[in-house]
CSV table of C-alpha atoms and ligand atoms in Angstrom, one decimal:
chain,number,residue,atom,x,y,z
L,1,UNK,CA,162.6,105.2,192.6
L,2,UNK,CA,159.4,104.9,190.6
L,3,UNK,CA,156.7,107.6,190.3
L,4,UNK,CA,153.1,106.6,191.4
L,5,UNK,CA,152.2,106.4,187.8
L,6,UNK,CA,154.9,104.1,186.9
L,7,UNK,CA,154.3,101.9,190.0
L,8,UNK,CA,150.5,101.6,189.1
L,9,UNK,CA,151.5,100.8,185.5
L,10,UNK,CA,153.8,98.0,186.7
L,11,UNK,CA,151.2,96.6,189.0
L,12,UNK,CA,148.6,96.6,186.1
L,13,UNK,CA,151.1,95.0,183.9
L,14,UNK,CA,151.5,92.1,186.3
L,15,UNK,CA,147.9,91.7,187.3
L,16,UNK,CA,145.6,89.6,185.3
L,17,UNK,CA,141.9,88.7,185.7
L,18,UNK,CA,141.2,85.6,187.6
L,19,UNK,CA,139.2,82.8,185.9
L,20,UNK,CA,135.5,83.4,185.5
L,21,UNK,CA,132.4,81.5,186.5
L,22,UNK,CA,128.7,81.7,186.5
L,23,UNK,CA,126.6,82.5,189.6
L,24,UNK,CA,123.4,84.1,190.7
L,25,UNK,CA,123.2,87.8,190.0
L,26,UNK,CA,122.5,88.6,193.8
L,27,UNK,CA,125.7,86.5,194.8
L,28,UNK,CA,127.6,88.5,192.3
L,29,UNK,CA,126.9,91.8,194.0
L,30,UNK,CA,130.0,94.0,194.0
L,31,UNK,CA,131.8,91.8,191.3
L,32,UNK,CA,132.4,93.0,187.8
L,33,UNK,CA,130.8,91.5,184.7
L,34,UNK,CA,133.2,89.2,183.0
L,35,UNK,CA,131.4,89.5,179.6
L,36,UNK,CA,129.1,91.8,177.8
L,37,UNK,CA,125.4,91.2,178.3
L,38,UNK,CA,123.4,91.8,175.1
L,39,UNK,CA,119.7,92.1,174.8
L,40,UNK,CA,118.2,88.8,173.5
L,41,UNK,CA,114.9,90.5,172.7
L,42,UNK,CA,113.3,94.0,172.3
L,43,UNK,CA,112.4,95.5,175.6
L,44,UNK,CA,109.6,95.8,176.3
L,45,UNK,CA,108.8,92.8,174.0
L,46,UNK,CA,105.3,94.1,173.2
L,47,UNK,CA,103.6,97.6,173.3
L,48,UNK,CA,102.8,98.0,176.8
L,49,UNK,CA,100.2,100.1,178.9
L,50,UNK,CA,101.9,102.3,181.3
L,51,UNK,CA,98.7,103.2,183.2
L,52,UNK,CA,95.5,101.7,184.4
L,53,UNK,CA,92.8,102.9,182.0
L,54,UNK,CA,91.2,102.3,178.6
L,55,UNK,CA,93.1,101.2,175.4
L,56,UNK,CA,91.5,103.4,172.8
L,57,UNK,CA,92.0,104.7,169.4
L,58,UNK,CA,93.1,108.3,169.9
L,59,UNK,CA,91.2,109.6,166.8
L,60,UNK,CA,87.9,108.5,168.6
L,61,UNK,CA,88.4,111.2,171.1
L,62,UNK,CA,89.4,114.0,168.8
L,63,UNK,CA,86.1,115.7,168.8
L,64,UNK,CA,85.6,115.7,172.6
L,65,UNK,CA,84.3,113.2,175.2
L,66,UNK,CA,83.2,109.9,173.6
L,67,UNK,CA,81.1,107.1,174.8
L,68,UNK,CA,82.8,103.9,173.7
L,69,UNK,CA,81.8,100.1,174.0
L,70,UNK,CA,84.2,98.1,176.2
L,71,UNK,CA,85.1,95.0,174.4
L,72,UNK,CA,87.6,93.4,176.7
L,73,UNK,CA,89.5,93.7,179.9
L,74,UNK,CA,93.2,93.1,179.9
L,75,UNK,CA,95.3,92.3,182.9
L,76,UNK,CA,99.1,92.4,183.1
L,77,UNK,CA,100.4,89.0,181.7
L,78,UNK,CA,97.5,88.5,179.4
L,79,UNK,CA,97.5,89.0,175.6
L,80,UNK,CA,94.1,90.1,174.1
L,81,UNK,CA,93.3,89.0,170.5
L,82,UNK,CA,90.2,91.4,170.5
L,83,UNK,CA,90.7,94.0,167.8
L,84,UNK,CA,89.8,97.5,168.9
L,85,UNK,CA,87.8,99.1,166.3
L,86,UNK,CA,86.5,102.8,166.0
L,87,UNK,CA,83.8,103.3,168.8
L,88,UNK,CA,85.3,100.6,171.1
L,89,UNK,CA,87.9,100.2,173.7
L,90,UNK,CA,89.3,97.8,176.3
L,91,UNK,CA,89.8,98.1,180.0
L,92,UNK,CA,93.6,97.8,180.4
L,93,UNK,CA,95.8,97.4,183.6
L,94,UNK,CA,99.4,98.7,183.9
L,95,UNK,CA,101.9,96.5,182.3
L,96,UNK,CA,99.4,94.7,180.1
L,97,UNK,CA,100.1,94.3,176.3
L,98,UNK,CA,98.1,96.8,174.0
L,99,UNK,CA,95.4,95.0,172.2
L,100,UNK,CA,95.6,95.2,168.4
L,101,UNK,CA,94.0,98.4,166.9
L,102,UNK,CA,94.4,100.6,170.0
L,103,UNK,CA,97.1,103.2,169.8
L,104,UNK,CA,96.7,105.1,173.2
L,105,UNK,CA,95.5,104.7,176.8
L,106,UNK,CA,93.1,107.0,178.4
L,107,UNK,CA,93.6,107.2,182.2
L,108,UNK,CA,90.9,105.6,184.3
L,109,UNK,CA,90.6,109.0,186.2
L,110,UNK,CA,89.4,110.6,183.0
L,111,UNK,CA,86.5,108.3,182.6
L,112,UNK,CA,83.0,107.6,183.9
L,113,UNK,CA,81.4,104.2,183.8
L,114,UNK,CA,78.0,104.3,182.1
L,115,UNK,CA,75.6,103.5,184.9
L,116,UNK,CA,73.0,101.9,182.7
L,117,UNK,CA,75.4,99.9,180.6
L,118,UNK,CA,78.6,98.3,182.2
L,119,UNK,CA,79.9,97.5,178.7
L,120,UNK,CA,80.1,101.3,177.9
L,121,UNK,CA,82.4,104.0,179.3
L,122,UNK,CA,82.5,107.7,178.8
L,123,UNK,CA,86.0,109.1,178.2
L,124,UNK,CA,86.2,112.7,179.1
L,125,UNK,CA,89.8,113.7,178.0
L,126,UNK,CA,91.4,113.3,174.7
L,127,UNK,CA,94.6,111.5,174.3
L,128,UNK,CA,97.4,111.7,171.5
L,129,UNK,CA,98.4,108.6,169.7
L,130,UNK,CA,101.0,106.7,171.7
L,131,UNK,CA,99.9,108.3,175.0
L,132,UNK,CA,100.6,106.2,178.2
L,133,UNK,CA,102.1,103.4,175.9
L,134,UNK,CA,105.7,102.1,176.1
L,135,UNK,CA,106.4,101.0,172.6
L,136,UNK,CA,108.0,97.6,171.8
L,137,UNK,CA,111.9,98.0,171.7
L,138,UNK,CA,111.7,101.5,173.1
L,139,UNK,CA,113.9,100.7,176.0
L,140,UNK,CA,116.3,98.3,174.3
L,141,UNK,CA,116.5,96.7,170.9
L,142,UNK,CA,117.6,93.1,170.3
L,143,UNK,CA,121.4,92.8,170.2
L,144,UNK,CA,122.0,95.9,172.0
L,145,UNK,CA,124.8,95.8,174.7
L,146,UNK,CA,123.1,96.3,178.0
L,147,UNK,CA,125.9,95.9,180.5
L,148,UNK,CA,129.5,95.9,179.5
L,149,UNK,CA,132.2,93.7,180.6
L,150,UNK,CA,134.0,95.3,183.5
L,151,UNK,CA,131.0,97.1,184.9
L,152,UNK,CA,130.4,96.7,188.6
L,153,UNK,CA,127.2,94.8,189.6
L,154,UNK,CA,125.2,97.0,191.9
L,155,UNK,CA,121.5,96.3,192.8
L,156,UNK,CA,120.5,98.0,189.5
L,157,UNK,CA,122.5,95.5,187.6
L,158,UNK,CA,121.0,92.6,189.6
L,159,UNK,CA,117.6,93.8,188.4
L,160,UNK,CA,118.8,94.0,184.7
L,161,UNK,CA,120.3,90.6,184.9
L,162,UNK,CA,117.2,89.1,186.5
L,163,UNK,CA,115.2,90.6,183.7
L,164,UNK,CA,117.5,89.7,180.8
L,165,UNK,CA,119.7,86.9,181.8
L,166,UNK,CA,117.6,84.6,184.0
L,167,UNK,CA,119.3,86.1,187.0
L,168,UNK,CA,122.6,84.5,186.2
L,169,UNK,CA,125.9,86.3,185.4
L,170,UNK,CA,129.5,85.4,184.6
L,171,UNK,CA,132.0,87.1,186.9
L,172,UNK,CA,135.7,86.7,187.8
L,173,UNK,CA,136.5,84.6,190.9
L,174,UNK,CA,137.1,87.0,193.9
L,175,UNK,CA,140.7,87.2,194.9
L,176,UNK,CA,142.1,85.7,198.1
L,177,UNK,CA,144.2,87.8,200.3
L,178,UNK,CA,146.4,86.9,203.1
L,179,UNK,CA,147.5,89.6,205.5
L,180,UNK,CA,150.6,89.4,207.7
L,181,UNK,CA,151.3,92.1,210.3
L,182,UNK,CA,155.0,92.0,211.1
L,183,UNK,CA,156.7,93.6,214.1
L,184,UNK,CA,158.2,92.5,217.5
L,185,UNK,CA,156.4,95.5,219.1
L,186,UNK,CA,152.9,94.3,218.1
L,187,UNK,CA,150.2,92.9,220.3
L,188,UNK,CA,146.6,92.0,219.2
L,189,UNK,CA,143.8,94.6,219.8
L,190,UNK,CA,142.6,92.5,222.7
L,191,UNK,CA,145.9,92.5,224.6
L,192,UNK,CA,147.3,95.1,227.1
L,193,UNK,CA,150.4,96.6,225.6
L,194,UNK,CA,153.3,96.6,228.0
L,195,UNK,CA,156.1,99.3,227.7
L,196,UNK,CA,157.2,99.9,224.1
L,197,UNK,CA,154.5,97.7,222.6
L,198,UNK,CA,151.6,98.8,220.5
L,199,UNK,CA,148.4,97.3,219.3
L,200,UNK,CA,148.2,95.9,215.8
L,201,UNK,CA,145.9,98.3,213.9
L,202,UNK,CA,147.0,97.4,210.5
L,203,UNK,CA,146.1,93.9,210.4
L,204,UNK,CA,142.3,94.5,211.1
L,205,UNK,CA,142.3,97.8,209.0
L,206,UNK,CA,143.8,96.0,206.0
L,207,UNK,CA,141.3,93.1,206.5
L,208,UNK,CA,138.5,95.6,206.5
L,209,UNK,CA,139.7,97.3,203.3
L,210,UNK,CA,140.2,94.0,201.6
L,211,UNK,CA,136.7,92.9,202.3
L,212,UNK,CA,135.3,96.2,201.2
L,213,UNK,CA,137.1,95.6,197.9
L,214,UNK,CA,135.5,92.3,197.4
L,215,UNK,CA,138.4,90.0,198.5
L,216,UNK,CA,138.3,86.8,200.6
L,217,UNK,CA,140.6,87.4,203.5
L,218,UNK,CA,143.0,84.9,205.3
L,219,UNK,CA,144.2,86.7,208.3
L,220,UNK,CA,147.6,85.5,209.4
L,221,UNK,CA,148.0,87.6,212.3
L,222,UNK,CA,151.1,89.1,214.0
L,223,UNK,CA,154.5,87.7,213.0
L,224,UNK,CA,157.6,88.6,214.8
L,225,UNK,CA,160.7,90.1,213.1
L,226,UNK,CA,162.3,86.6,213.2
L,227,UNK,CA,163.5,84.8,210.0
L,228,UNK,CA,161.8,81.5,210.8
L,229,UNK,CA,158.5,83.0,211.9
L,230,UNK,CA,158.4,85.1,208.8
L,231,UNK,CA,159.2,82.2,206.5
L,232,UNK,CA,156.5,80.1,207.8
L,233,UNK,CA,153.9,82.9,207.5
L,234,UNK,CA,155.0,83.8,204.0
L,235,UNK,CA,154.9,80.3,202.8
L,236,UNK,CA,151.3,80.1,204.0
L,237,UNK,CA,150.6,83.5,202.5
L,238,UNK,CA,151.8,82.6,199.1
L,239,UNK,CA,148.9,80.2,198.7
L,240,UNK,CA,146.6,83.2,198.1
L,241,UNK,CA,146.2,85.4,195.1
L,242,UNK,CA,147.5,88.4,196.9
L,243,UNK,CA,149.8,88.5,200.0
L,244,UNK,CA,150.1,91.7,202.0
L,245,UNK,CA,152.6,92.2,204.6
L,246,UNK,CA,152.7,95.4,206.8
L,247,UNK,CA,155.9,96.6,208.3
L,248,UNK,CA,159.5,95.4,207.9
L,249,UNK,CA,160.0,96.9,204.4
L,250,UNK,CA,162.1,99.9,205.3
L,251,UNK,CA,165.9,100.1,205.8
L,252,UNK,CA,166.1,99.1,209.5
L,253,UNK,CA,168.2,96.2,210.9
L,254,UNK,CA,164.9,94.1,211.5
L,255,UNK,CA,163.3,95.0,208.1
L,256,UNK,CA,163.5,91.4,207.0
L,257,UNK,CA,160.7,91.3,204.6
L,258,UNK,CA,162.2,92.0,201.2
L,259,UNK,CA,165.0,89.4,201.7
L,260,UNK,CA,162.6,86.8,203.1
L,261,UNK,CA,160.2,87.2,200.2
L,262,UNK,CA,163.2,86.9,197.6
L,263,UNK,CA,164.2,83.8,199.4
L,264,UNK,CA,160.7,82.4,198.8
L,265,UNK,CA,161.0,82.9,195.1
L,266,UNK,CA,159.1,86.1,195.0
L,267,UNK,CA,160.5,88.3,192.2
L,268,UNK,CA,160.9,91.9,193.2
L,269,UNK,CA,159.2,94.2,190.7
L,270,UNK,CA,159.9,97.5,192.6
L,271,UNK,CA,161.0,98.7,195.9
L,272,UNK,CA,160.2,102.3,197.0
L,273,UNK,CA,157.8,104.7,195.3
L,274,UNK,CA,158.1,108.5,195.1
L,275,UNK,CA,155.2,109.2,197.5
L,276,UNK,CA,154.6,110.5,200.9
L,277,UNK,CA,153.4,108.7,202.9
L,278,UNK,CA,154.2,105.2,201.6
L,279,UNK,CA,157.7,105.5,200.1
L,280,UNK,CA,159.1,102.0,201.3
L,281,UNK,CA,156.4,100.1,199.4
L,282,UNK,CA,157.6,96.9,197.9
L,283,UNK,CA,155.9,94.9,195.2
L,284,UNK,CA,156.7,91.6,193.7
L,285,UNK,CA,155.2,88.4,192.1
L,286,UNK,CA,155.7,84.7,192.5
L,287,UNK,CA,154.6,82.2,189.7
L,288,UNK,CA,155.0,78.7,191.0
L,289,UNK,CA,153.3,75.5,189.6
L,290,UNK,CA,150.8,77.7,187.6
L,291,UNK,CA,149.7,79.7,190.6
L,292,UNK,CA,150.5,83.5,190.6
L,293,UNK,CA,150.7,85.5,193.8
L,294,UNK,CA,151.1,89.2,193.8
L,295,UNK,CA,152.9,90.4,197.0
L,296,UNK,CA,152.7,93.9,198.6
L,297,UNK,CA,155.1,94.9,201.4
L,298,UNK,CA,153.4,97.9,203.0
L,299,UNK,CA,155.2,100.3,205.3
L,300,UNK,CA,154.2,99.8,208.9
L,301,UNK,CA,153.1,103.1,209.8
L,302,UNK,CA,149.1,102.9,209.7
L,303,UNK,CA,148.5,105.9,207.4
L,304,UNK,CA,151.3,104.8,205.0
L,305,UNK,CA,149.7,101.3,204.9
L,306,UNK,CA,146.2,102.8,204.2
L,307,UNK,CA,147.5,105.1,201.4
L,308,UNK,CA,149.4,102.2,199.9
L,309,UNK,CA,146.4,99.9,200.0
L,310,UNK,CA,144.1,102.5,198.5
L,311,UNK,CA,146.4,103.5,195.6
L,312,UNK,CA,148.4,100.2,194.8
L,313,UNK,CA,146.7,97.2,196.3
L,314,UNK,CA,143.2,98.3,194.9
L,315,UNK,CA,144.7,98.7,191.5
L,316,UNK,CA,145.7,95.0,191.5
L,317,UNK,CA,142.4,94.0,193.1
L,318,UNK,CA,140.6,95.8,190.3
L,319,UNK,CA,142.6,94.1,187.6
L,320,UNK,CA,142.1,90.7,189.2
L,321,UNK,CA,138.5,91.1,189.4
L,322,UNK,CA,138.2,92.5,185.8
L,323,UNK,CA,136.8,95.8,186.8
L,324,UNK,CA,136.9,98.6,184.5
L,325,UNK,CA,139.3,101.4,185.7
L,326,UNK,CA,137.6,104.0,187.8
L,327,UNK,CA,139.5,107.2,187.8
L,328,UNK,CA,141.1,107.5,191.2
L,329,UNK,CA,142.2,111.1,191.0
L,330,UNK,CA,139.1,113.6,191.3
L,331,UNK,CA,140.0,117.0,190.0
L,332,UNK,CA,138.3,120.3,190.7
L,333,UNK,CA,138.4,120.9,194.5
L,334,UNK,CA,138.8,124.4,195.8
L,335,UNK,CA,141.6,124.5,198.4
L,336,UNK,CA,140.5,126.3,201.5
L,337,UNK,CA,143.9,127.4,202.9
L,338,UNK,CA,147.5,127.9,201.7
L,339,UNK,CA,149.6,124.8,201.6
L,340,UNK,CA,153.4,124.3,201.1
L,341,UNK,CA,154.9,121.1,200.1
L,342,UNK,CA,158.8,121.5,200.6
L,343,UNK,CA,159.4,117.9,200.1
L,344,UNK,CA,160.7,116.2,196.9
L,345,UNK,CA,157.9,113.7,196.8
L,346,UNK,CA,154.2,114.3,196.0
L,347,UNK,CA,152.1,114.3,199.3
L,348,UNK,CA,148.7,112.6,199.6
L,349,UNK,CA,147.5,114.6,202.7
L,350,UNK,CA,144.5,113.8,204.8
L,351,UNK,CA,141.7,116.4,204.0
L,352,UNK,CA,138.0,117.0,204.3
L,353,UNK,CA,136.2,117.4,201.2
L,354,UNK,CA,132.9,119.3,201.4
L,355,UNK,CA,130.2,120.5,199.0
L,356,UNK,CA,128.8,123.9,199.9
L,357,UNK,CA,126.0,125.6,198.2
L,358,UNK,CA,127.5,128.2,195.9
L,359,UNK,CA,131.1,127.2,196.6
L,360,UNK,CA,131.2,123.9,194.7
L,361,UNK,CA,133.6,121.2,196.2
L,362,UNK,CA,136.1,122.5,198.7
L,363,UNK,CA,139.1,120.7,200.2
L,364,UNK,CA,140.4,121.6,203.6
L,365,UNK,CA,143.8,120.0,204.6
L,366,UNK,CA,143.5,118.7,208.2
L,367,UNK,CA,146.1,119.2,211.0
L,368,UNK,CA,147.8,115.9,210.2
L,369,UNK,CA,150.8,115.0,212.3
L,370,UNK,CA,152.4,112.4,210.0
L,371,UNK,CA,152.2,108.7,209.0
L,372,UNK,CA,151.4,107.4,212.5
L,373,UNK,CA,148.5,109.8,212.9
L,374,UNK,CA,145.5,107.5,212.2
L,375,UNK,CA,143.2,109.7,214.5
L,376,UNK,CA,143.2,112.6,212.2
L,377,UNK,CA,142.7,110.4,209.2
L,378,UNK,CA,139.4,109.4,210.8
L,379,UNK,CA,138.3,112.9,210.2
L,380,UNK,CA,139.3,112.9,206.8
L,381,UNK,CA,137.3,111.7,203.7
L,382,UNK,CA,139.9,112.5,201.1
L,383,UNK,CA,143.6,112.8,200.4
L,384,UNK,CA,144.7,116.0,198.9
L,385,UNK,CA,147.4,115.6,196.3
L,386,UNK,CA,150.3,118.3,196.5
L,387,UNK,CA,153.0,118.1,193.9
L,388,UNK,CA,156.6,118.3,195.3
L,389,UNK,CA,158.3,121.6,196.0
L,390,UNK,CA,155.2,123.5,195.3
L,391,UNK,CA,153.3,126.3,197.1
L,392,UNK,CA,149.5,126.4,196.8
L,393,UNK,CA,147.2,129.4,197.7
L,394,UNK,CA,143.7,129.2,199.1
L,395,UNK,CA,141.2,129.3,196.2
L,396,UNK,CA,143.4,127.3,193.8
L,397,UNK,CA,141.9,124.1,192.3
L,398,UNK,CA,143.5,120.8,193.2
L,399,UNK,CA,143.0,117.0,192.8
L,400,UNK,CA,142.2,114.4,195.5
L,401,UNK,CA,141.4,110.8,196.0
L,402,UNK,CA,138.4,110.0,198.0
L,403,UNK,CA,139.0,107.5,200.8
S,1,AMP,P1,158.2,99.4,210.0
S,1,AMP,O1,157.6,99.7,208.8
S,1,AMP,O2,158.1,98.0,210.5
S,1,AMP,O3,159.5,100.1,210.3
S,1,AMP,O4,157.1,100.2,211.1
S,1,AMP,C1,157.0,101.6,211.1
S,1,AMP,C2,156.1,102.0,212.2
S,1,AMP,O5,154.8,101.5,212.0
S,1,AMP,C3,156.6,101.7,213.6
S,1,AMP,O6,156.5,102.7,214.4
S,1,AMP,C4,155.8,100.5,213.9
S,1,AMP,O7,155.6,100.3,215.3
S,1,AMP,C5,154.5,100.9,213.2
S,1,AMP,N1,153.7,99.6,212.9
S,1,AMP,C6,154.3,98.6,212.3
S,1,AMP,N2,153.3,97.6,212.1
S,1,AMP,C7,152.1,98.1,212.7
S,1,AMP,C8,150.9,97.7,212.9
S,1,AMP,N3,150.5,96.5,212.4
S,1,AMP,N4,150.0,98.4,213.5
S,1,AMP,C9,150.4,99.7,214.0
S,1,AMP,N5,151.5,100.2,213.7
S,1,AMP,C10,152.4,99.4,213.2
S,2,MG,MG1,158.8,96.8,211.9
């Protein structure tokens, strides 16, 4: 049985970024940059006024208030050719290029218009050279990497791309995911379960997680634990970049998924991971006519499915989308109560992470009742990670993953 780390390494090894394409930056929100973006020019491209006021020669104001001649008025977007010489200045607006000769901007609040001569202004406060001026290239210099390949495109990046790359960006195609919920006992959320039946919570939950992770979902619904039904759904699901099945991967008589996947040419890469919940996880890959499909058989219990998606499916999704690895395990949480893990597998235990004044980040394991207990998971925002055969005391520092 593989450790979590080994399983993640195997998934990483078998997942390659999907082909890239160019699109509008806004459309790429949530995707990752497929290539570095380098600055084509200095930013700002000219010495720029940061304030509304007067472009002056700072030395003119060294000896106290000065009455200067206003030789020009410069709005943002306009380049002035009027040279500022000692004793002169130009009215300037925020964002406008500095006129030649001037080296600082005096704020409009520190000036008085000469009532007798509109072409003169009294500047009442001194400025140092460079004051209120953003120097050319002070934000970025030409050739500098502004955004690196793999970084996720957030609204901030959309702004930068619009500034530097005409609002276009190259990203990896977003992966398609097919989702199959297996189980004779399942009925859809809209149906009334009769005795022994349960509603399919995994299907919609996994769909939501896949959407959140930036995938295009093909929901294939509930499939009975019957060879022919499973075969038809698997054939369809294998058209996607990723196929997820929930249920049917343990050792029960009706756990038909692994055999049916193998029969469809999916090569098993591993079955079972040393983790609780989530041990029965199955992972494989099919390459057929140049098309690669990664296949995850997730255990049917909803919490197991969720934990496996968080840890393992997301790892594949990140690779396919060319996202830089984000550390999953967050260290440094202060455990609020004693905890014993008697089992021989690491436990990912639903917990509430909290940031309290003076106490740093604390982590409280919840009163979780096992893999079927999705209700307690709804109160959790993290999974506390406890090593096998270990005792923990309140006040100890532990790691968690955020969910
Ligand atoms: P299995 O992995 O198929 O043995 O299922 C393990 C447990 O998870 C059983 O109690 C199932 O009834 C339950 N289960 C399986 N699939 C789902 C699903 N889609 N939604 C909710 N519970 C499920
Ligand atoms: Mg089942």
